[in-house]
Short mmCIF file of C-alpha atoms in Angstrom, two decimals:
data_model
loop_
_atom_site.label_atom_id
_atom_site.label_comp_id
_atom_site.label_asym_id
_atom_site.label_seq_id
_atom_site.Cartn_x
_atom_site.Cartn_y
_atom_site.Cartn_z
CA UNK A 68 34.43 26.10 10.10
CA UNK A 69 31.60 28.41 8.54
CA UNK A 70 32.58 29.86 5.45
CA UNK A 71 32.37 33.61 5.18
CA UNK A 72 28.66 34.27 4.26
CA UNK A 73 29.89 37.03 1.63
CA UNK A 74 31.55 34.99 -0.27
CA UNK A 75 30.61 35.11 -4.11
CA UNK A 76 32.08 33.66 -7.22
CA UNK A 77 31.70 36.73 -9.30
CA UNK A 78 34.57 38.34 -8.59
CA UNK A 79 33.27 41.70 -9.67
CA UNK A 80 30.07 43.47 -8.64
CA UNK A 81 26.98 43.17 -10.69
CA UNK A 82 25.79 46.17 -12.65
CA UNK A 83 22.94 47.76 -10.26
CA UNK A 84 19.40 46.64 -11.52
CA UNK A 85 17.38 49.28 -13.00
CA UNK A 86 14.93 51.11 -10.60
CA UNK A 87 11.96 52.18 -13.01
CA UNK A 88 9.91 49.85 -10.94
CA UNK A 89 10.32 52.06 -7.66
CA UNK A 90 9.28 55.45 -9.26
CA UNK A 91 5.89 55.05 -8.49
CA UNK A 92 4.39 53.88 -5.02
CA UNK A 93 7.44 52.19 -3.90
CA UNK A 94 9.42 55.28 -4.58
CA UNK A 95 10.24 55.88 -0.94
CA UNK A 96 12.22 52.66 -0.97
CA UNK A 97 15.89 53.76 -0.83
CA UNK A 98 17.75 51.08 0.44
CA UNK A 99 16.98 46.96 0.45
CA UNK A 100 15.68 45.63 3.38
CA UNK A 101 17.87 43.00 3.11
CA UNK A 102 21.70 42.78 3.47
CA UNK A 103 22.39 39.51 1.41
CA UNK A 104 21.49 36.22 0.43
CA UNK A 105 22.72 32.67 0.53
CA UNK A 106 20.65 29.71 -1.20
CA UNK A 107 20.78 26.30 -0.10
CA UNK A 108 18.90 24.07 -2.93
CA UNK A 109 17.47 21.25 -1.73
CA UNK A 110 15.94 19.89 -4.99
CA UNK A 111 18.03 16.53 -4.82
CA UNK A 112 16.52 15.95 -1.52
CA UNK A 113 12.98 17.49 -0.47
CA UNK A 114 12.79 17.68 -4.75
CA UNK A 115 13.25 14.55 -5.29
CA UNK A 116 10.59 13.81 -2.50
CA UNK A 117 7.72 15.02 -4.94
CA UNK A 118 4.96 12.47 -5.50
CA UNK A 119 6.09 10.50 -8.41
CA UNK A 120 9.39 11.92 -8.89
CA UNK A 121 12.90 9.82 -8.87
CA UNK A 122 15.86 10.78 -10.35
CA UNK A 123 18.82 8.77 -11.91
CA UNK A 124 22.31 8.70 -10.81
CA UNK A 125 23.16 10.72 -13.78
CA UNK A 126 20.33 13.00 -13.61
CA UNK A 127 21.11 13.61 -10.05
CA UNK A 128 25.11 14.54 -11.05
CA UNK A 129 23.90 17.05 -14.41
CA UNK A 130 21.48 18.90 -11.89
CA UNK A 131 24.50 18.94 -9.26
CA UNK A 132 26.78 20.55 -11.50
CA UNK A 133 25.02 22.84 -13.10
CA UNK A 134 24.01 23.95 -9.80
CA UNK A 135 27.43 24.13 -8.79
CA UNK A 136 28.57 25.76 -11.71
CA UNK A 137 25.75 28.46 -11.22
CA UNK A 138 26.72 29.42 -7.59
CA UNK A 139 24.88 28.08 -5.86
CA UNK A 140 26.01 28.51 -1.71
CA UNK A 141 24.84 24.93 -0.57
CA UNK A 142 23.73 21.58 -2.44
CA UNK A 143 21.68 19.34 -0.18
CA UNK A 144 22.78 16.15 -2.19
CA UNK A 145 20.16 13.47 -0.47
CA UNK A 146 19.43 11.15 2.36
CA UNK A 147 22.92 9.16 2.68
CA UNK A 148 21.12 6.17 4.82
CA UNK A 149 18.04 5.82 2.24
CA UNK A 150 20.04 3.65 0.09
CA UNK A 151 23.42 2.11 -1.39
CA UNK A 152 22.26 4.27 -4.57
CA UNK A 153 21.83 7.25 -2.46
CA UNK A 154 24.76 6.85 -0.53
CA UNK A 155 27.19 6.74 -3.66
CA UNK A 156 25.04 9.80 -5.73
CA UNK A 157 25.89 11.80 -2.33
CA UNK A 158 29.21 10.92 -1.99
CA UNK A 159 30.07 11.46 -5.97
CA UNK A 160 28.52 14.74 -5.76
CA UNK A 161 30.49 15.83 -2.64
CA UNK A 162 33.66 14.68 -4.55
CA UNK A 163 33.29 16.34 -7.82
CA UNK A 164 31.40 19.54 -6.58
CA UNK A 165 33.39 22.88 -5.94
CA UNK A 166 30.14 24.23 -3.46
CA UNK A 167 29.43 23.20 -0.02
CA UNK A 168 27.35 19.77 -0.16
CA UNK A 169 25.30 18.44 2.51
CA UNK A 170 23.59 15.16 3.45
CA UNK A 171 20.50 14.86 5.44
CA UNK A 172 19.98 12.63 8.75
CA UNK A 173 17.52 11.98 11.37
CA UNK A 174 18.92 12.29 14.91
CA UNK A 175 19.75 8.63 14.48
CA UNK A 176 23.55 7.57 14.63
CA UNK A 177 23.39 5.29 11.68
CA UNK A 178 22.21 8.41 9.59
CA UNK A 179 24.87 10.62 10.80
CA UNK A 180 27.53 7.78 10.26
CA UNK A 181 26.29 7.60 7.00
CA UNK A 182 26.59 11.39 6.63
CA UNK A 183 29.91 11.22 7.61
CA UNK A 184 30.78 8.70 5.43
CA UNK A 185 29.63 10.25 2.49
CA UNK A 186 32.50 12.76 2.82
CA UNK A 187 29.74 15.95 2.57
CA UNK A 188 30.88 19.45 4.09
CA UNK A 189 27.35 19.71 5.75
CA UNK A 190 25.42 16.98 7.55
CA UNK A 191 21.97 18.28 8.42
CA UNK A 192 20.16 16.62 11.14
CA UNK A 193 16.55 16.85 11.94
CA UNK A 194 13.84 16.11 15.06
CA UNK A 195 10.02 16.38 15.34
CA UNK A 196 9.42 19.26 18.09
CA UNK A 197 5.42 19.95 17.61
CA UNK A 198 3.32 18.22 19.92
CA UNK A 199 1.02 16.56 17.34
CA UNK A 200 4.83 14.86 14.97
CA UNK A 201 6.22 13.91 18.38
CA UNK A 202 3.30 12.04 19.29
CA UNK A 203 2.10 10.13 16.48
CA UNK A 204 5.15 10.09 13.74
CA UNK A 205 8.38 10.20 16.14
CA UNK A 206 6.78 8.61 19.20
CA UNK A 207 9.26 10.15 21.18
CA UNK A 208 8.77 12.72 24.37
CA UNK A 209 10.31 16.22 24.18
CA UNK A 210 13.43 15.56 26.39
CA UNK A 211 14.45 12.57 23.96
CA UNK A 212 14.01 14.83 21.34
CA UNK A 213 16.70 17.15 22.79
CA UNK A 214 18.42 14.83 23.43
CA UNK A 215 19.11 13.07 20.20
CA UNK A 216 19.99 16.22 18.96
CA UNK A 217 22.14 17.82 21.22
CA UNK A 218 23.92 13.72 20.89
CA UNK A 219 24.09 14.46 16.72
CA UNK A 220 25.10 17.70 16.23
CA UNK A 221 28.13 16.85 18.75
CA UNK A 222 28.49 13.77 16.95
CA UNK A 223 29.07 16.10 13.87
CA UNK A 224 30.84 18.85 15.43
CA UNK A 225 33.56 15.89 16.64
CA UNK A 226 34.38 15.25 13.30
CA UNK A 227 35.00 18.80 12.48
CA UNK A 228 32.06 18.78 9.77
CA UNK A 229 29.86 22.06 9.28
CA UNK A 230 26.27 21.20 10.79
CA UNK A 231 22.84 22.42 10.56
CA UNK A 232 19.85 21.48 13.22
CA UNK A 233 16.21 21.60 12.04
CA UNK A 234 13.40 21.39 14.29
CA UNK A 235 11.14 19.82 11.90
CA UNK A 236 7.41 21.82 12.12
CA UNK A 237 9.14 24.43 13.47
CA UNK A 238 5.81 26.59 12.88
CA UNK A 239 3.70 24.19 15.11
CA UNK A 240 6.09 24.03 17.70
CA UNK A 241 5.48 25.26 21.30
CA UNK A 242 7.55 28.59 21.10
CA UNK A 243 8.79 27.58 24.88
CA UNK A 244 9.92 23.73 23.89
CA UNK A 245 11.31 25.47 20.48
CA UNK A 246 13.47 28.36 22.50
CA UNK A 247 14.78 25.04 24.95
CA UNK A 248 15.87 22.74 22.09
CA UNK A 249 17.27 25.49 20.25
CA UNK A 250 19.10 26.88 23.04
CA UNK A 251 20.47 23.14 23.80
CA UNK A 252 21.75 22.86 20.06
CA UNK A 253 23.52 25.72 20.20
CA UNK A 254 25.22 25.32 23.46
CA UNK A 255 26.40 22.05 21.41
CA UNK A 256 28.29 24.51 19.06
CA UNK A 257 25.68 24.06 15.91
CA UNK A 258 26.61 26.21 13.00
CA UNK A 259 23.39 26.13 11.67
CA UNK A 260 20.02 26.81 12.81
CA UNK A 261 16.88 25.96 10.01
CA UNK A 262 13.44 26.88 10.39
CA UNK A 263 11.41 24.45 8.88
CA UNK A 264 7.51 25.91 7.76
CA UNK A 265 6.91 22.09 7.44
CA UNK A 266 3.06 22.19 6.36
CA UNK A 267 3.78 25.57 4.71
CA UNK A 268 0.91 27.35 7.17
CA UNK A 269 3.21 30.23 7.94
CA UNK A 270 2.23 33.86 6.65
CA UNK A 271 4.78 36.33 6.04
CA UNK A 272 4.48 38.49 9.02
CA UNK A 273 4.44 35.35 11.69
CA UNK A 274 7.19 34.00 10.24
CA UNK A 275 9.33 37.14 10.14
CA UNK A 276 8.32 36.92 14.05
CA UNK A 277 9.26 33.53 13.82
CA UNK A 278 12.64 34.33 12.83
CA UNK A 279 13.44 37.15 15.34
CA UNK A 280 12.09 34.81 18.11
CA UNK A 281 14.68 32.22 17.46
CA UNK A 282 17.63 34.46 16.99
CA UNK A 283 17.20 35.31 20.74
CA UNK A 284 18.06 31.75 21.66
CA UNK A 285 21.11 30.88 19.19
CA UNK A 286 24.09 32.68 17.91
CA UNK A 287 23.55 30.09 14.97
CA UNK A 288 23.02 31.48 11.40
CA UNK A 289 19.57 31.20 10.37
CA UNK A 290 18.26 29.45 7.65
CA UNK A 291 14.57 28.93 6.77
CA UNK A 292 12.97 26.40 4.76
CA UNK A 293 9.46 27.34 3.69
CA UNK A 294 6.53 25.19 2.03
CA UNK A 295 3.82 26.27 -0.61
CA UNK A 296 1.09 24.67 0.69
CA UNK A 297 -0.99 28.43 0.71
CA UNK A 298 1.19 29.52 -1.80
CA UNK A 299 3.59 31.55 -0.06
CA UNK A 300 6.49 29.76 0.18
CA UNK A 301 8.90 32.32 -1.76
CA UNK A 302 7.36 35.10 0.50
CA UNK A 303 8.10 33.52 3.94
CA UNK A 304 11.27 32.96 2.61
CA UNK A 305 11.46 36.60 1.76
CA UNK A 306 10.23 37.62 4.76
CA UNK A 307 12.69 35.16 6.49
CA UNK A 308 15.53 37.18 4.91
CA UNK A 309 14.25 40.80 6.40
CA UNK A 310 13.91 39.01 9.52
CA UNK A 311 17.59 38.41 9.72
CA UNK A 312 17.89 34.83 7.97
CA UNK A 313 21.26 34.35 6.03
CA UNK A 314 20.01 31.71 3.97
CA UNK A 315 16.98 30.02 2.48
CA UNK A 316 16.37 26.46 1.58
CA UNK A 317 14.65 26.37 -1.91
CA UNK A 318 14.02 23.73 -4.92
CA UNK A 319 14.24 24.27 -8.89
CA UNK A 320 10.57 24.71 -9.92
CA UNK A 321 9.24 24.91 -6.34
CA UNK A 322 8.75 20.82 -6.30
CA UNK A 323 9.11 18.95 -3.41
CA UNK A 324 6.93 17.34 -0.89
CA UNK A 325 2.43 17.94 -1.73
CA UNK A 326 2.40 21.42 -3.13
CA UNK A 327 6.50 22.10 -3.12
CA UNK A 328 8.74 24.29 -1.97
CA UNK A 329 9.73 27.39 -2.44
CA UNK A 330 11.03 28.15 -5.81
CA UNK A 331 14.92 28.94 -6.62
CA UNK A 332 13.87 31.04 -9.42
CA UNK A 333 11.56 32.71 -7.54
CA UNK A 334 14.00 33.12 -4.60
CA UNK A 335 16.64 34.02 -6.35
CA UNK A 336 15.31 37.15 -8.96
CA UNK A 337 13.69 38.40 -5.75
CA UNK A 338 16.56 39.35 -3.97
CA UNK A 339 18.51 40.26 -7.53
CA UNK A 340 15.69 42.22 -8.91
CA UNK A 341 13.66 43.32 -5.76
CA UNK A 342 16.10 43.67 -3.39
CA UNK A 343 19.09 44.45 -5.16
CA UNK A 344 21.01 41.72 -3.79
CA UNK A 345 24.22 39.68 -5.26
CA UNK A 346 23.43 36.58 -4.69
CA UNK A 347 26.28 35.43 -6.71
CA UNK A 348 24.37 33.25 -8.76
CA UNK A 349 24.69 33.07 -12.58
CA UNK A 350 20.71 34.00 -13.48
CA UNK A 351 21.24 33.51 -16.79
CA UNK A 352 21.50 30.06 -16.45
CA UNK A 353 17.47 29.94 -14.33
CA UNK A 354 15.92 28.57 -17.57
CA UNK A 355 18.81 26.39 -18.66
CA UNK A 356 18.30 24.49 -14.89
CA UNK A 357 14.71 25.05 -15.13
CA UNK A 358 14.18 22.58 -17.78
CA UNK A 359 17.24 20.66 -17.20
CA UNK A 360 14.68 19.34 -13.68
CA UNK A 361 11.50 19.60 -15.33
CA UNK A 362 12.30 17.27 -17.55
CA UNK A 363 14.05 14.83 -15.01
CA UNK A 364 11.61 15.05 -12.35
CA UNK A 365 8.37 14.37 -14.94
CA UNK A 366 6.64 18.06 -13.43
CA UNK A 367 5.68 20.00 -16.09
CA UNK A 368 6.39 23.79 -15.43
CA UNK A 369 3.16 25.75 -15.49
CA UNK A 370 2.48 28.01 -18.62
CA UNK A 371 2.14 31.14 -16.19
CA UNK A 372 5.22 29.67 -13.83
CA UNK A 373 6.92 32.89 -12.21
CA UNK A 374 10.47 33.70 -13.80
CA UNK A 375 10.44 30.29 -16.00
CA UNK A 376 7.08 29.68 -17.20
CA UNK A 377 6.57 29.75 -21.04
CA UNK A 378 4.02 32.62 -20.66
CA UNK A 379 6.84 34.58 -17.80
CA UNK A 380 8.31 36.69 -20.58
CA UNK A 381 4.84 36.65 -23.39
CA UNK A 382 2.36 38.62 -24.27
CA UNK A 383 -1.13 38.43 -26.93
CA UNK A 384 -2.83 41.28 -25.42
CA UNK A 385 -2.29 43.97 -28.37
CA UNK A 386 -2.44 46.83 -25.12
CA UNK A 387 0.60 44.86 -23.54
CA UNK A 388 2.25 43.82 -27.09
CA UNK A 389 2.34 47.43 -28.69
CA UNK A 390 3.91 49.13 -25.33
CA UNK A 391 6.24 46.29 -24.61
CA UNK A 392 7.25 46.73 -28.52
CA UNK A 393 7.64 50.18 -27.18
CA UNK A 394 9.40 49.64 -24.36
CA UNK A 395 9.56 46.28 -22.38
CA UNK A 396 9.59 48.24 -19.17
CA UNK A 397 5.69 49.50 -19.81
CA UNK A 398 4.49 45.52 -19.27
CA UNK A 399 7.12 43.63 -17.59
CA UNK A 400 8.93 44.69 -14.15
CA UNK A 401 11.77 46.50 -15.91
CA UNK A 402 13.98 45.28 -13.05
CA UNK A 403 13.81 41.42 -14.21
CA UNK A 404 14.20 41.13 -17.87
CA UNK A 405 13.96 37.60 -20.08
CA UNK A 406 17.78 37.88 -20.51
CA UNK A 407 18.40 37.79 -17.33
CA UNK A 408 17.42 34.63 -16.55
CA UNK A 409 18.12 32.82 -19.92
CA UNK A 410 14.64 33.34 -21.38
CA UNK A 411 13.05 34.78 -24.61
CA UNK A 412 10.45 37.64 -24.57
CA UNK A 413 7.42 36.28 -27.22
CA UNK A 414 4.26 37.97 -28.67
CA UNK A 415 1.74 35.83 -29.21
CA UNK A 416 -0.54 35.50 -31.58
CA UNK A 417 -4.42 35.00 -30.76
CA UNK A 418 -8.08 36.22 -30.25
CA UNK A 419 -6.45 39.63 -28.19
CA UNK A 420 -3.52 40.45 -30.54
CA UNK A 421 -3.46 44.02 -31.49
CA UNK A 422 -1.94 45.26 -34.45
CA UNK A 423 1.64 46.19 -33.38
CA UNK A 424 2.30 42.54 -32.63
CA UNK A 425 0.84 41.31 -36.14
CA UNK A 426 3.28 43.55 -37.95
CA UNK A 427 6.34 42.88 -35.85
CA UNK A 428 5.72 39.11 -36.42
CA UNK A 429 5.19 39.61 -39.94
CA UNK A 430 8.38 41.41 -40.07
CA UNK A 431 10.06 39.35 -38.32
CA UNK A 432 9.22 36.23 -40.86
CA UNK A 433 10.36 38.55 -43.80
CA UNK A 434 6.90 40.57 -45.10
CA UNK A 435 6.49 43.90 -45.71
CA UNK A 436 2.84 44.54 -45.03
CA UNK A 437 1.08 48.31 -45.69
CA UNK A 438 -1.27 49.45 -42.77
CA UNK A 439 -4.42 47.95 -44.64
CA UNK A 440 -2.42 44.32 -44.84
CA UNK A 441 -1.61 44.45 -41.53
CA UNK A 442 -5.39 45.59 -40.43
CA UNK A 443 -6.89 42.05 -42.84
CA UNK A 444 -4.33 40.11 -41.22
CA UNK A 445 -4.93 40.95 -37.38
CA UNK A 446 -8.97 40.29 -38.32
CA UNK A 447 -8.07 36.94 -39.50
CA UNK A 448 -5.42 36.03 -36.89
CA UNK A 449 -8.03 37.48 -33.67
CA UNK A 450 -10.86 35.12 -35.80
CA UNK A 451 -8.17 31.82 -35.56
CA UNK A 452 -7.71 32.45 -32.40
CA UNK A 453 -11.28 32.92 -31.22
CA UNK A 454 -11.88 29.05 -32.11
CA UNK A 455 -9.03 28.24 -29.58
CA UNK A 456 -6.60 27.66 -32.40
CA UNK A 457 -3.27 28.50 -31.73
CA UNK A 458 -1.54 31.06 -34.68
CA UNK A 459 1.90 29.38 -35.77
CA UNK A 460 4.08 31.33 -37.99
CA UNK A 461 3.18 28.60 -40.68
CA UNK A 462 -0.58 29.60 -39.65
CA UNK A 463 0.39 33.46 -40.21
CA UNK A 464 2.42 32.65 -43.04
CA UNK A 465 -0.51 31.01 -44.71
CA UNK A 466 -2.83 33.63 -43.87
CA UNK A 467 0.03 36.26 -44.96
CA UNK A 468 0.34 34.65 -48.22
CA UNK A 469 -3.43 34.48 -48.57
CA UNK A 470 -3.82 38.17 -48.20
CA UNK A 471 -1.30 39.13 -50.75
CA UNK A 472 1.37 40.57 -48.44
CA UNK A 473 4.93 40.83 -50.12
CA UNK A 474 7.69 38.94 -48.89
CA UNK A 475 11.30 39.83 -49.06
CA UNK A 476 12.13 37.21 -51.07
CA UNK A 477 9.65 37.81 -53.81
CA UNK A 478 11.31 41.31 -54.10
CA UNK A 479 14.55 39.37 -54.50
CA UNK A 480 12.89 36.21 -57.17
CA UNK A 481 11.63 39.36 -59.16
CA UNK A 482 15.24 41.19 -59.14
#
C-alpha cells in the first residue's frame, strides 16, 4: 500500500522562507509551481556505482541512518542479488531503518527473490526499452521486455510489497514502445512509475514533456531519476517536479555512475528555498551527510560545490565581503542561508579582500586596529595573496603583530 505522499516527520510547518530573492525580476512569482516533494536517495546504490567508489558494511549503515534520521521519503539500500555482502547491508538497513527502503532488481526472478528476501518495503525493477540497450546490452526484443516486467512487478505486487518499474533510457526510448510498456505495467497494478534520463541527455523542457507524456499512460506516481552528464541533472529533476512528478531519485554529492547524479543537496534547498516546499527533511543536517559520503566514497566535494562546497557560503571579494558584512542577503540568495544547511559563512582572505573583511577578521582574532592599521594590513594581506599564498589567521596574526596593531590581551597584560 502507497503511503500518503504528504506525509512529513516535522510535525509542525516550517517557518516560510524569506522572499527578498523574488522582489526583483521574479517578483511576479506568487505561488510555487510545485505542490510538494518526495526524495528517494539512491546514493547506496547508483552512488555507490561511481568509478572507484565502494563502501563498507558500516559505512553503508552510518549513511543509512543518518539519512533516515534526516527524512528522507525512500532509501534505495543496493542491489540484493550482487552479493552475500550486499544482500545482508540491504536487509540490515531495511530492519533497523524507520523510512521506506528499497532494493533494486533486473526483471530477472532471482533478483526479485532476492528483493523479497531482503525484507525491503520497495523492490524496484528495471528493463532496457531504447532500441540501441535492447539490442546490444539486454539482447532481448521489445515484447520480452514487456514481458519480464509485467511477470516482476506481479511477482512483487503478489507479495504485497510496494513496487516501482523503470524503463531504463527512458529518454531514448521510442515514445510509442515507452506509452505500451508503461501502459502494460500499470495494468499490472505498479505503484511506481520512474523515469530514468539514463545518459543524462535530457534538457529541462523535453523532459517536463517527458513527464506529461507518461502520465497519460499510468495512474502510477511518477518518479524521475535524472543524470549530470550536461550538467543538468538537478534541473530535469526540477523540471520533473512542475511536470507533475511526486518524487525524484537523487545521490549525496551528485556521485553516481560517469558524471553523477543529481545532487540531494541540490534537490532538496531547491524546492525548500526556491519553491517553498516542505520537504520534510532536516537541512541542517546537508553538510553533516555531505561529508559523512565524501569521505566514504573517496570523491572530494568541489571547492565551488552548490549548497556544500567549501566556497558555497565564502567570500574574498572585498565588494561581496563588505555588503554581506552588511547584510548576507546583498551576496548570497537570502532564501538559502549557511545555517540552513549546517554550514558556516567565511571571508576569506586574499589578493581581492577589501577592507571590511580585514577588520572583521582582525576583530574577530581579538585586535583593535584604527582605519590606517587596517588600510597597511589589507596592502599586505592583497600582496600574500597575489603570490597564490593562502592568508591563515596565523599568517594575519603575524602580519597584525608586525604592523603594531593592539590586541585585547595586551590591553589586559598592561592592566
Amino acid at each position: 500500500m502507497i503511503r500518503c505522499l504528504n506525509d512529513t516527520r516535522r510535525t509542525l510547518r516550517r517557518a516560510p522562507r524569506r522572499v527578498e530573492f523574488f522582489q526583483g525580476t521574479l517578483a511576479h512569482i506568487t505561488e510555487s509551481e510545485i505542490d510538494g516533494v518526495r526524495i528517494f536517495d539512491t546514493t547506496l546504490r547508483d552512488g555507490e556505482q561511481s568509478p572507484r567508489t565502494s563502501f563498507s558494511y558500516e559505512e553503508k549503515r552510518d549513511i543509512a541512518a543518518t539519512l533516515d534520521e534526516m527524512g528522507t521519503h525512500v532509501i534505495e539500500a543496493g542491489f540484493p542479488v550482487n552479493s552475500d555482502a550486499e544482500f545482508e547491508a540491504v536487509s540490515d538497513i531495511a530492519a533497523s531503518t524507520d523510512t521506506t527502503v528499497c532494493g533494486l532488481a533486473r526483471v530477472v526472478d532471482k533478483d526479485v527473490e532476492a528483493a523479497l528476501d531482503a525484507g525491503v518495503e520497495m523492490v524496484h525493477v528495471f528493463v532496457s526499452t531504447s532500441d540501441v540497450q535492447l539490442a546490444d546490452s539486454m539482447h532481448a526484443s521489445k515484447e520480452e521486455a514487456v514481458e519480464r516486467a509485467v511477470a516482476s512487478v506481479e511477482r512483487v505486487k503478489d507479495a504485497g510489497v510496494e513496487v516501482m518499474f523503470s524503463p531504463m533510457d527512458a529518454t531514448r526510448t521510442d515514445v510509442g514502445f515507452l506509452a505500451e510498456i508503461l501502459s502494460a505495467v500499470d495494468d499490472a497494478g505498479v505503484d511506481w512509475v520512474n523515469i530514468p534520463d539514463t545518459c543524462g541527455v535530457a534538457t529541462p523542457t523535453r523532459f517536463a514533456d517527458l513527464v506529461r507524456e507518461v502520465r497519460q499512460h499510468t495512474d502510477a506516481h511518477i518518479d524521475v531519476h535524472a543524470h549530470d552528464d550536461f550538467g543538468l541533472a538537478t534541473a530535469n529533476a526540477m523540471a520533473g517536479f512542475e511536470a507533475g512528478a511526486a518524487q525524484a531519485q537523487v545521490s549525496v554529492n551528485g556521485i553516481g555512475e560517469r558524471a553523477g547524479n543529481a545532487a540531494y543537496e541540490e534537490v532538496v534547498m531547491s524546492a525548500e528555498s526556491l519553491y517553498d516546499v516542505d520537504t520534510g527533511i532536516d537541512t541542517k543536517r546537508i553538510t553533516e551527510l555531505s561529508r559523512i559520503v565524501e569521505e566514504a566514497s573517496d570523491i572530494p566535494v568541489p571547492a565551488n560545490k552548490p549548497v556544500v562546497g567549501r566556497n558555497a557560503f565564502s567570500h574574498e571579494s572585498g565588494i561581496h565581503a563588505a555588503g554581506v558584512i552588511e547584510n548576507s542577503d546583498t551576496f548570497e540568495p537570502g532564501v538559502m542561508t549557511p545555517e540552513m544547511v549546517g554550514a558556516q559563512r567565511e571571508f576569506v582572505l586574499g589578493k581581492h579582500t577589501g577592507a571590511h573583511s580585514v577588520r572583521k577578521r582582525l576583530e574577530d582574532a581579538g585586535f583593535t586596529p584604527d582605519d590606517g592599521e587596517v588600510r597597511a594590513v589589507t596592502r599586505r594581506v592583497k600582496d600574500f595573496g597575489a603570490e597564490k599564498e593562502r592568508v591563515t589567521t596565523d599568517v594575519l596574526t603575524r602580519i597584525a603583530r608586525e604592523e603594531g596593531v593592539e590586541h585585547e590581551d595586551d590591553t589586559e597584560v598592561r592592566a
